[in-house]
Amino acid sequence: MLLQNKRVLFILISLLIVLPLFGCSQNSSGLNESEALEGQAPSEDPVSSPNEEETQIDLAEIKANEAGQIMILEWHVIGEKEGRWSRTYDNFRKDLETLYARGYRLVSLRDVATNNIAVEAGYTPVVLTFDDGTAGHFRYIEKDGERIIDPNCAVGILKSFAEEHPDFGLEATFYINYYTPFGQKDSWQDKIKEVIDLGMDLGNHTVNHKKLSQLSQEEVAREIGKMVQMVEQIVPGYKLDTLALPHGINPKDVSWAVSGEYEGISYHNKAILLVGAGPIKSPVVKGFDATKLPRIQVFQEEFDKWLTYFDNNPDKRYISDGNPDTIAVPAAQAHLVDESKIGDKELIIYE
Ligand SMILES: [Zn+2]
């Protein structure tokens, strides 16, 4: 009755259960197998059934919680100076190191918005976003007569970090405006292509960066649709489908930002980003709304604040079960889940 097309598994786990039902050879847990090899009696293995036991141990041990919160991080200027709206190249590199060391892994915003998060078991997804398309985000330089990506720009730093740490991933969304995105007039179109070739994303930050609240529906559609048109002309088939609201301000009617049409080009935004000020709910949690997603601005104080928040509240943190087809949630947080948001995935609630 709860779910007609989905199977809900209530897996009962107790740290104390010792059910002497199966021998070690049936046990797929490496830990118990090696314990057995060291001569422990099979009857001491906490085994219920081989498959279930594997799921139980994994979820409880890694504290999988796919109803936990996710950070969408936001940078503005990346450059030489540190400030409220700017981050130095070195500090940006350190931000990546910090995230990596603390078990965060990169996912695309689109995948979060559509509940398609694929992260290794035990790790936490994080989304990186960059607003305003400045040169510090993506710059070409000449070296030995060749054009290369400046190793001191966000794209260069992300790329080399991903080469050193392939399991971190290479995902980010760059929110651009219409006029010379990324600031080099001879090469901006190549950058549009290259961001996408690298497997990262471009997002819509509107043509003119105006306050959308002051515009008519037609003007809003132009601000958004003309961007979609521009990128699609450069990279056929690639459609901007997420929007970072300029100044974090919505149009009079949010639906104008969600979808519309301009010169025969239709647009539909799967996610709409605000400017502040906290983590988002998991896409399977009650109240998750992809059309108003808060972000966390990365300057030192704010970044530290949220990292500490998750250190102090580990139960609030999204932790992947490693299987994109299942949504694993501890029983204590099952009340947060909106079952209508599970889609074609399988909900697993565990003790
Ligand atoms: Zn902006």
mmCIF file of C-alpha atoms and ligand atoms in Angstrom:
data_model
loop_
_atom_site.group_PDB
_atom_site.id
_atom_site.type_symbol
_atom_site.label_atom_id
_atom_site.label_comp_id
_atom_site.label_asym_id
_atom_site.label_seq_id
_atom_site.Cartn_x
_atom_site.Cartn_y
_atom_site.Cartn_z
ATOM 1 C CA MET A 1 0.000 0.000 0.000
ATOM 2 C CA LEU A 2 2.828 2.392 0.708
ATOM 3 C CA LEU A 3 4.435 1.801 -2.607
ATOM 4 C CA GLN A 4 2.805 0.087 -5.449
ATOM 5 C CA ASN A 5 5.643 -0.218 -7.894
ATOM 6 C CA LYS A 6 8.492 -0.134 -5.511
ATOM 7 C CA ARG A 7 9.802 -2.565 -3.074
ATOM 8 C CA VAL A 8 10.618 -1.291 0.340
ATOM 9 C CA LEU A 9 13.019 -3.455 2.222
ATOM 10 C CA PHE A 10 12.953 -3.214 5.912
ATOM 11 C CA ILE A 11 16.208 -4.771 6.838
ATOM 12 C CA LEU A 12 16.457 -5.404 10.483
ATOM 13 C CA ILE A 13 19.872 -5.132 11.854
ATOM 14 C CA SER A 14 21.119 -5.513 15.303
ATOM 15 C CA LEU A 15 24.731 -5.132 16.202
ATOM 16 C CA LEU A 16 24.146 -7.908 18.678
ATOM 17 C CA ILE A 17 22.688 -10.549 16.460
ATOM 18 C CA VAL A 18 24.622 -13.721 16.333
ATOM 19 C CA LEU A 19 22.717 -16.215 14.334
ATOM 20 C CA PRO A 20 24.661 -19.436 13.866
ATOM 21 C CA LEU A 21 22.857 -20.392 10.685
ATOM 22 C CA PHE A 22 25.502 -20.459 8.019
ATOM 23 C CA GLY A 23 29.117 -21.303 7.755
ATOM 24 C CA CYS A 24 31.784 -18.866 6.693
ATOM 25 C CA SER A 25 31.925 -20.107 3.142
ATOM 26 C CA GLN A 26 28.462 -18.619 2.667
ATOM 27 C CA ASN A 27 29.521 -15.284 3.972
ATOM 28 C CA SER A 28 30.484 -12.683 1.433
ATOM 29 C CA SER A 29 31.912 -10.300 3.974
ATOM 30 C CA GLY A 30 35.689 -10.191 3.674
ATOM 31 C CA LEU A 31 36.058 -9.387 7.333
ATOM 32 C CA ASN A 32 34.303 -12.453 8.571
ATOM 33 C CA GLU A 33 35.918 -14.641 5.967
ATOM 34 C CA SER A 34 39.368 -13.675 7.114
ATOM 35 C CA GLU A 35 38.375 -14.059 10.713
ATOM 36 C CA ALA A 36 37.244 -17.555 9.828
ATOM 37 C CA LEU A 37 40.513 -18.265 8.080
ATOM 38 C CA GLU A 38 42.237 -17.298 11.252
ATOM 39 C CA GLY A 39 40.423 -20.122 12.932
ATOM 40 C CA GLN A 40 37.356 -18.565 14.462
ATOM 41 C CA ALA A 41 34.422 -20.856 14.760
ATOM 42 C CA PRO A 42 31.899 -20.410 11.965
ATOM 43 C CA SER A 43 29.139 -20.330 14.530
ATOM 44 C CA GLU A 44 30.415 -16.991 15.775
ATOM 45 C CA ASP A 45 29.699 -15.216 12.532
ATOM 46 C CA PRO A 46 26.829 -12.732 12.724
ATOM 47 C CA VAL A 47 25.147 -14.142 9.688
ATOM 48 C CA SER A 48 21.510 -14.142 8.777
ATOM 49 C CA SER A 49 21.584 -14.821 5.063
ATOM 50 C CA PRO A 50 24.469 -14.178 2.721
ATOM 51 C CA ASN A 51 22.927 -11.451 0.568
ATOM 52 C CA GLU A 52 21.117 -9.643 3.275
ATOM 53 C CA GLU A 53 24.091 -9.750 5.497
ATOM 54 C CA GLU A 54 26.263 -8.089 2.913
ATOM 55 C CA THR A 55 23.740 -5.243 2.554
ATOM 56 C CA GLN A 56 23.343 -4.888 6.283
ATOM 57 C CA ILE A 57 26.997 -4.653 7.081
ATOM 58 C CA ASP A 58 27.727 -2.262 4.279
ATOM 59 C CA LEU A 59 24.929 0.189 4.997
ATOM 60 C CA ALA A 60 25.386 0.267 8.724
ATOM 61 C CA GLU A 61 29.164 0.370 8.564
ATOM 62 C CA ILE A 62 29.373 3.135 6.039
ATOM 63 C CA LYS A 63 26.381 4.920 7.636
ATOM 64 C CA ALA A 64 24.681 5.285 4.269
ATOM 65 C CA ASN A 65 22.185 8.114 4.397
ATOM 66 C CA GLU A 66 20.691 9.191 1.129
ATOM 67 C CA ALA A 67 18.200 11.410 2.909
ATOM 68 C CA GLY A 68 21.084 13.574 4.089
ATOM 69 C CA GLN A 69 21.941 17.086 2.968
ATOM 70 C CA ILE A 70 24.185 18.088 0.064
ATOM 71 C CA MET A 71 26.330 21.177 -0.444
ATOM 72 C CA ILE A 72 26.135 23.131 -3.677
ATOM 73 C CA LEU A 73 29.228 25.294 -3.442
ATOM 74 C CA GLU A 74 29.476 28.638 -5.160
ATOM 75 C CA TRP A 75 32.501 30.636 -6.204
ATOM 76 C CA HIS A 76 32.560 34.012 -7.890
ATOM 77 C CA VAL A 77 35.939 35.451 -8.816
ATOM 78 C CA ILE A 78 38.888 33.056 -8.744
ATOM 79 C CA GLY A 79 42.014 35.175 -8.922
ATOM 80 C CA GLU A 80 44.949 36.762 -7.148
ATOM 81 C CA LYS A 81 43.007 38.257 -4.259
ATOM 82 C CA GLU A 82 41.081 36.745 -1.394
ATOM 83 C CA GLY A 83 37.852 38.421 -0.371
ATOM 84 C CA ARG A 84 34.158 38.100 0.266
ATOM 85 C CA TRP A 85 33.447 37.491 -3.427
ATOM 86 C CA SER A 86 36.816 36.187 -4.549
ATOM 87 C CA ARG A 87 39.044 33.229 -3.835
ATOM 88 C CA THR A 88 42.722 32.881 -4.679
ATOM 89 C CA TYR A 89 43.915 30.125 -6.988
ATOM 90 C CA ASP A 90 45.834 28.565 -4.111
ATOM 91 C CA ASN A 91 42.869 28.617 -1.790
ATOM 92 C CA PHE A 92 40.660 27.151 -4.476
ATOM 93 C CA ARG A 93 43.167 24.315 -4.880
ATOM 94 C CA LYS A 94 43.077 23.855 -1.112
ATOM 95 C CA ASP A 95 39.276 23.779 -1.181
ATOM 96 C CA LEU A 96 39.470 20.801 -3.525
ATOM 97 C CA GLU A 97 42.043 19.092 -1.298
ATOM 98 C CA THR A 98 39.859 19.667 1.748
ATOM 99 C CA LEU A 99 36.772 18.263 0.059
ATOM 100 C CA TYR A 100 38.653 15.254 -1.239
ATOM 101 C CA ALA A 101 40.241 14.465 2.123
ATOM 102 C CA ARG A 102 36.884 14.717 3.886
ATOM 103 C CA GLY A 103 35.218 12.196 1.629
ATOM 104 C CA TYR A 104 33.396 14.463 -0.801
ATOM 105 C CA ARG A 105 33.142 13.490 -4.468
ATOM 106 C CA LEU A 106 31.997 15.603 -7.400
ATOM 107 C CA VAL A 107 28.615 15.179 -9.031
ATOM 108 C CA SER A 108 26.794 17.320 -11.553
ATOM 109 C CA LEU A 109 23.987 19.573 -10.474
ATOM 110 C CA ARG A 110 21.741 18.017 -13.097
ATOM 111 C CA ASP A 111 22.257 14.591 -11.529
ATOM 112 C CA VAL A 112 21.361 15.891 -8.088
ATOM 113 C CA ALA A 113 18.274 17.709 -9.350
ATOM 114 C CA THR A 114 17.023 14.596 -11.129
ATOM 115 C CA ASN A 115 17.915 12.175 -8.319
ATOM 116 C CA ASN A 116 20.615 10.371 -10.268
ATOM 117 C CA ILE A 117 23.469 10.558 -7.832
ATOM 118 C CA ALA A 118 26.258 8.072 -8.457
ATOM 119 C CA VAL A 119 28.996 8.195 -5.846
ATOM 120 C CA GLU A 120 31.091 5.414 -4.371
ATOM 121 C CA ALA A 121 29.751 3.835 -1.196
ATOM 122 C CA GLY A 122 30.529 5.805 1.936
ATOM 123 C CA TYR A 123 31.238 9.082 0.138
ATOM 124 C CA THR A 124 29.302 12.336 -0.027
ATOM 125 C CA PRO A 125 28.305 14.088 -3.257
ATOM 126 C CA VAL A 126 29.142 17.774 -3.626
ATOM 127 C CA VAL A 127 28.310 20.181 -6.457
ATOM 128 C CA LEU A 128 30.669 22.932 -7.630
ATOM 129 C CA THR A 129 29.290 26.057 -9.288
ATOM 130 C CA PHE A 130 30.960 29.216 -10.609
ATOM 131 C CA ASP A 131 29.058 32.402 -11.378
ATOM 132 C CA ASP A 132 29.656 35.161 -13.914
ATOM 133 C CA GLY A 133 32.070 33.443 -16.339
ATOM 134 C CA THR A 134 35.188 35.443 -15.548
ATOM 135 C CA ALA A 135 38.673 34.747 -16.922
ATOM 136 C CA GLY A 136 39.840 33.234 -13.653
ATOM 137 C CA HIS A 137 37.362 30.440 -14.274
ATOM 138 C CA PHE A 138 38.803 29.568 -17.654
ATOM 139 C CA ARG A 139 41.801 31.177 -19.288
ATOM 140 C CA TYR A 140 44.028 30.148 -22.155
ATOM 141 C CA ILE A 141 47.684 31.090 -22.189
ATOM 142 C CA GLU A 142 50.499 30.653 -24.702
ATOM 143 C CA LYS A 143 53.295 28.311 -23.857
ATOM 144 C CA ASP A 144 56.047 27.415 -26.313
ATOM 145 C CA GLY A 145 53.910 28.769 -29.112
ATOM 146 C CA GLU A 146 50.948 26.660 -28.144
ATOM 147 C CA ARG A 147 47.662 27.570 -26.550
ATOM 148 C CA ILE A 148 47.078 25.725 -23.295
ATOM 149 C CA ILE A 149 44.649 25.944 -20.399
ATOM 150 C CA ASP A 150 46.185 28.193 -17.765
ATOM 151 C CA PRO A 151 47.078 25.896 -14.861
ATOM 152 C CA ASN A 152 46.094 28.845 -12.638
ATOM 153 C CA CYS A 153 42.421 29.086 -13.447
ATOM 154 C CA ALA A 154 39.505 27.085 -12.092
ATOM 155 C CA VAL A 155 39.292 24.770 -15.102
ATOM 156 C CA GLY A 156 43.063 24.184 -15.077
ATOM 157 C CA ILE A 157 43.108 23.513 -11.350
ATOM 158 C CA LEU A 158 40.108 21.175 -11.523
ATOM 159 C CA LYS A 159 41.604 19.311 -14.449
ATOM 160 C CA SER A 160 44.977 18.714 -12.865
ATOM 161 C CA PHE A 161 43.387 17.803 -9.525
ATOM 162 C CA ALA A 162 41.209 15.215 -11.277
ATOM 163 C CA GLU A 163 44.270 13.795 -13.038
ATOM 164 C CA GLU A 164 45.969 13.290 -9.674
ATOM 165 C CA HIS A 165 42.774 12.072 -7.978
ATOM 166 C CA PRO A 166 40.656 10.376 -10.630
ATOM 167 C CA ASP A 167 38.153 9.179 -8.028
ATOM 168 C CA PHE A 168 37.340 12.796 -7.118
ATOM 169 C CA GLY A 169 35.751 13.315 -10.523
ATOM 170 C CA LEU A 170 35.721 16.271 -12.892
ATOM 171 C CA GLU A 171 32.332 17.935 -12.563
ATOM 172 C CA ALA A 172 31.397 21.577 -12.193
ATOM 173 C CA THR A 173 28.906 23.989 -13.704
ATOM 174 C CA PHE A 174 30.025 27.360 -15.015
ATOM 175 C CA TYR A 175 27.229 29.935 -15.076
ATOM 176 C CA ILE A 176 27.865 32.317 -17.924
ATOM 177 C CA ASN A 177 26.377 35.491 -19.338
ATOM 178 C CA TYR A 178 26.112 36.462 -22.967
ATOM 179 C CA TYR A 179 28.952 38.828 -23.655
ATOM 180 C CA THR A 180 32.351 37.169 -24.007
ATOM 181 C CA PRO A 181 32.015 34.443 -21.409
ATOM 182 C CA PHE A 182 35.349 33.826 -19.651
ATOM 183 C CA GLY A 183 36.722 37.094 -20.908
ATOM 184 C CA GLN A 184 38.979 36.339 -23.922
ATOM 185 C CA LYS A 185 37.276 37.557 -27.042
ATOM 186 C CA ASP A 186 39.205 35.467 -29.557
ATOM 187 C CA SER A 187 38.689 32.173 -27.809
ATOM 188 C CA TRP A 188 35.502 32.194 -25.792
ATOM 189 C CA GLN A 189 33.699 29.925 -28.230
ATOM 190 C CA ASP A 190 36.460 27.344 -27.950
ATOM 191 C CA LYS A 191 36.081 27.476 -24.176
ATOM 192 C CA ILE A 192 32.361 26.826 -24.444
ATOM 193 C CA LYS A 193 33.220 23.687 -26.404
ATOM 194 C CA GLU A 194 36.079 22.668 -24.183
ATOM 195 C CA VAL A 195 34.177 22.869 -20.885
ATOM 196 C CA ILE A 196 31.668 20.431 -22.340
ATOM 197 C CA ASP A 197 34.359 18.229 -23.928
ATOM 198 C CA LEU A 198 36.011 17.933 -20.521
ATOM 199 C CA GLY A 199 32.762 16.523 -19.152
ATOM 200 C CA MET A 200 31.796 19.594 -17.154
ATOM 201 C CA ASP A 201 28.748 21.768 -17.641
ATOM 202 C CA LEU A 202 27.703 25.249 -18.592
ATOM 203 C CA GLY A 203 24.746 26.838 -16.901
ATOM 204 C CA ASN A 204 22.533 29.801 -17.626
ATOM 205 C CA HIS A 205 23.251 33.054 -15.797
ATOM 206 C CA THR A 206 21.128 35.062 -18.286
ATOM 207 C CA VAL A 207 22.121 37.469 -21.047
ATOM 208 C CA ASN A 208 22.472 40.668 -19.042
ATOM 209 C CA HIS A 209 22.575 39.648 -15.369
ATOM 210 C CA LYS A 210 19.525 41.776 -14.596
ATOM 211 C CA LYS A 211 17.186 41.464 -11.652
ATOM 212 C CA LEU A 212 14.551 39.227 -13.181
ATOM 213 C CA SER A 213 11.928 40.562 -10.763
ATOM 214 C CA GLN A 214 11.891 43.798 -12.756
ATOM 215 C CA LEU A 215 11.220 42.175 -16.133
ATOM 216 C CA SER A 216 8.140 41.079 -18.052
ATOM 217 C CA GLN A 217 7.618 37.436 -18.920
ATOM 218 C CA GLU A 218 8.770 38.127 -22.452
ATOM 219 C CA GLU A 219 11.925 39.832 -21.234
ATOM 220 C CA VAL A 220 12.662 36.983 -18.833
ATOM 221 C CA ALA A 221 12.261 34.500 -21.686
ATOM 222 C CA ARG A 222 14.730 36.481 -23.755
ATOM 223 C CA GLU A 223 17.258 36.718 -20.907
ATOM 224 C CA ILE A 224 17.191 32.937 -20.537
ATOM 225 C CA GLY A 225 16.339 31.679 -24.039
ATOM 226 C CA LYS A 226 18.984 33.703 -25.861
ATOM 227 C CA MET A 227 21.660 32.002 -23.757
ATOM 228 C CA VAL A 228 20.289 28.577 -24.646
ATOM 229 C CA GLN A 229 20.307 29.588 -28.290
ATOM 230 C CA MET A 230 23.893 30.877 -28.149
ATOM 231 C CA VAL A 231 25.358 27.750 -26.576
ATOM 232 C CA GLU A 232 23.402 25.445 -28.834
ATOM 233 C CA GLN A 233 24.762 27.272 -31.872
ATOM 234 C CA ILE A 234 28.296 26.565 -30.685
ATOM 235 C CA VAL A 235 27.706 23.037 -29.393
ATOM 236 C CA PRO A 236 24.762 21.548 -31.284
ATOM 237 C CA GLY A 237 22.643 19.316 -29.075
ATOM 238 C CA TYR A 238 23.871 20.820 -25.810
ATOM 239 C CA LYS A 239 21.062 22.637 -24.053
ATOM 240 C CA LEU A 240 21.575 24.812 -21.005
ATOM 241 C CA ASP A 241 19.132 23.368 -18.489
ATOM 242 C CA THR A 242 20.088 24.814 -15.138
ATOM 243 C CA LEU A 243 19.846 28.467 -14.105
ATOM 244 C CA ALA A 244 21.661 30.511 -11.492
ATOM 245 C CA LEU A 245 19.440 33.505 -10.801
ATOM 246 C CA PRO A 246 21.354 36.798 -11.182
ATOM 247 C CA HIS A 247 21.571 38.310 -7.677
ATOM 248 C CA GLY A 248 19.562 35.288 -6.521
ATOM 249 C CA ILE A 249 16.368 37.109 -7.525
ATOM 250 C CA ASN A 250 13.416 35.332 -9.094
ATOM 251 C CA PRO A 251 11.078 36.745 -11.728
ATOM 252 C CA LYS A 252 7.598 37.762 -10.564
ATOM 253 C CA ASP A 253 6.434 34.277 -11.460
ATOM 254 C CA VAL A 254 8.975 31.483 -10.909
ATOM 255 C CA SER A 255 7.446 29.461 -13.723
ATOM 256 C CA TRP A 256 8.827 32.015 -16.198
ATOM 257 C CA ALA A 257 12.313 30.946 -15.150
ATOM 258 C CA VAL A 258 11.494 27.252 -15.221
ATOM 259 C CA SER A 259 10.371 27.085 -18.820
ATOM 260 C CA GLY A 260 9.617 29.288 -21.743
ATOM 261 C CA GLU A 261 10.429 30.075 -25.325
ATOM 262 C CA TYR A 262 12.472 32.634 -27.186
ATOM 263 C CA GLU A 263 12.670 32.897 -31.006
ATOM 264 C CA GLY A 264 11.432 29.353 -31.389
ATOM 265 C CA ILE A 265 13.973 27.996 -28.879
ATOM 266 C CA SER A 266 12.296 26.421 -25.889
ATOM 267 C CA TYR A 267 14.025 26.094 -22.550
ATOM 268 C CA HIS A 268 13.401 24.098 -19.435
ATOM 269 C CA ASN A 269 15.512 24.463 -16.321
ATOM 270 C CA LYS A 270 15.872 21.317 -14.239
ATOM 271 C CA ALA A 271 17.422 23.283 -11.414
ATOM 272 C CA ILE A 272 17.303 26.921 -10.339
ATOM 273 C CA LEU A 273 19.959 28.199 -7.971
ATOM 274 C CA LEU A 274 19.739 30.905 -5.355
ATOM 275 C CA VAL A 275 22.770 32.772 -3.991
ATOM 276 C CA GLY A 276 22.721 31.696 -0.308
ATOM 277 C CA ALA A 277 22.827 30.185 2.214
ATOM 278 C CA GLY A 278 23.079 26.550 3.282
ATOM 279 C CA PRO A 279 23.045 22.962 2.059
ATOM 280 C CA ILE A 280 20.146 21.499 0.095
ATOM 281 C CA LYS A 281 17.876 18.663 1.083
ATOM 282 C CA SER A 282 18.374 15.337 -0.609
ATOM 283 C CA PRO A 283 16.274 15.067 -3.771
ATOM 284 C CA VAL A 284 14.211 12.303 -2.112
ATOM 285 C CA VAL A 285 13.329 14.336 0.968
ATOM 286 C CA LYS A 286 10.037 16.134 1.621
ATOM 287 C CA GLY A 287 10.283 19.774 0.650
ATOM 288 C CA PHE A 288 13.123 19.328 -1.849
ATOM 289 C CA ASP A 289 12.421 21.807 -4.608
ATOM 290 C CA ALA A 290 14.742 21.895 -7.608
ATOM 291 C CA THR A 291 13.465 25.351 -8.530
ATOM 292 C CA LYS A 292 14.861 26.955 -5.383
ATOM 293 C CA LEU A 293 18.137 25.429 -4.413
ATOM 294 C CA PRO A 294 20.264 27.287 -1.892
ATOM 295 C CA ARG A 295 24.040 27.348 -2.212
ATOM 296 C CA ILE A 296 27.008 27.837 0.061
ATOM 297 C CA GLN A 297 29.381 30.608 -0.926
ATOM 298 C CA VAL A 298 32.971 29.639 -0.576
ATOM 299 C CA PHE A 299 34.903 32.130 1.465
ATOM 300 C CA GLN A 300 36.898 30.790 4.360
ATOM 301 C CA GLU A 301 34.529 31.477 7.223
ATOM 302 C CA GLU A 302 31.463 30.154 5.468
ATOM 303 C CA PHE A 303 33.201 27.106 4.049
ATOM 304 C CA ASP A 304 34.636 26.201 7.461
ATOM 305 C CA LYS A 305 31.255 26.749 9.089
ATOM 306 C CA TRP A 306 29.539 24.146 6.946
ATOM 307 C CA LEU A 307 32.344 21.621 7.054
ATOM 308 C CA THR A 308 32.199 21.864 10.848
ATOM 309 C CA TYR A 309 28.421 21.624 10.793
ATOM 310 C CA PHE A 310 28.645 18.251 9.060
ATOM 311 C CA ASP A 311 31.434 17.143 11.401
ATOM 312 C CA ASN A 312 29.204 17.934 14.363
ATOM 313 C CA ASN A 313 26.052 16.545 12.764
ATOM 314 C CA PRO A 314 27.180 13.488 10.819
ATOM 315 C CA ASP A 315 23.601 12.220 10.624
ATOM 316 C CA LYS A 316 22.688 15.275 8.517
ATOM 317 C CA ARG A 317 25.225 14.439 5.836
ATOM 318 C CA TYR A 318 24.313 12.620 2.643
ATOM 319 C CA ILE A 319 26.337 9.425 2.428
ATOM 320 C CA SER A 320 26.013 7.278 -0.656
ATOM 321 C CA ASP A 321 25.210 3.564 -0.555
ATOM 322 C CA GLY A 322 27.243 3.158 -3.735
ATOM 323 C CA ASN A 323 24.317 1.883 -5.764
ATOM 324 C CA PRO A 324 22.627 4.469 -7.995
ATOM 325 C CA ASP A 325 19.545 2.246 -8.261
ATOM 326 C CA THR A 326 18.792 2.191 -4.552
ATOM 327 C CA ILE A 327 18.097 4.886 -1.973
ATOM 328 C CA ALA A 328 19.360 3.778 1.442
ATOM 329 C CA VAL A 329 18.090 5.611 4.501
ATOM 330 C CA PRO A 330 18.555 4.826 8.193
ATOM 331 C CA ALA A 331 15.256 4.046 9.917
ATOM 332 C CA ALA A 332 15.656 7.054 12.193
ATOM 333 C CA GLN A 333 15.432 9.335 9.156
ATOM 334 C CA ALA A 334 12.844 7.433 7.138
ATOM 335 C CA HIS A 335 10.189 9.989 8.099
ATOM 336 C CA LEU A 336 12.025 12.589 6.000
ATOM 337 C CA VAL A 337 11.556 10.678 2.771
ATOM 338 C CA ASP A 338 8.926 11.679 0.238
ATOM 339 C CA GLU A 339 8.117 8.386 -1.430
ATOM 340 C CA SER A 340 6.765 10.113 -4.512
ATOM 341 C CA LYS A 341 10.315 11.382 -5.189
ATOM 342 C CA ILE A 342 11.928 7.932 -5.236
ATOM 343 C CA GLY A 343 10.998 7.364 -8.890
ATOM 344 C CA ASP A 344 12.067 4.019 -10.294
ATOM 345 C CA LYS A 345 14.645 3.429 -7.577
ATOM 346 C CA GLU A 346 14.351 1.052 -4.691
ATOM 347 C CA LEU A 347 14.013 2.472 -1.201
ATOM 348 C CA ILE A 348 15.956 0.610 1.465
ATOM 349 C CA ILE A 349 15.319 1.523 5.064
ATOM 350 C CA TYR A 350 17.687 -0.045 7.555
ATOM 351 C CA GLU A 351 18.104 -0.092 11.305
HETATM 352 ZN ZN ZN B 1 26.191 36.646 -10.998
#
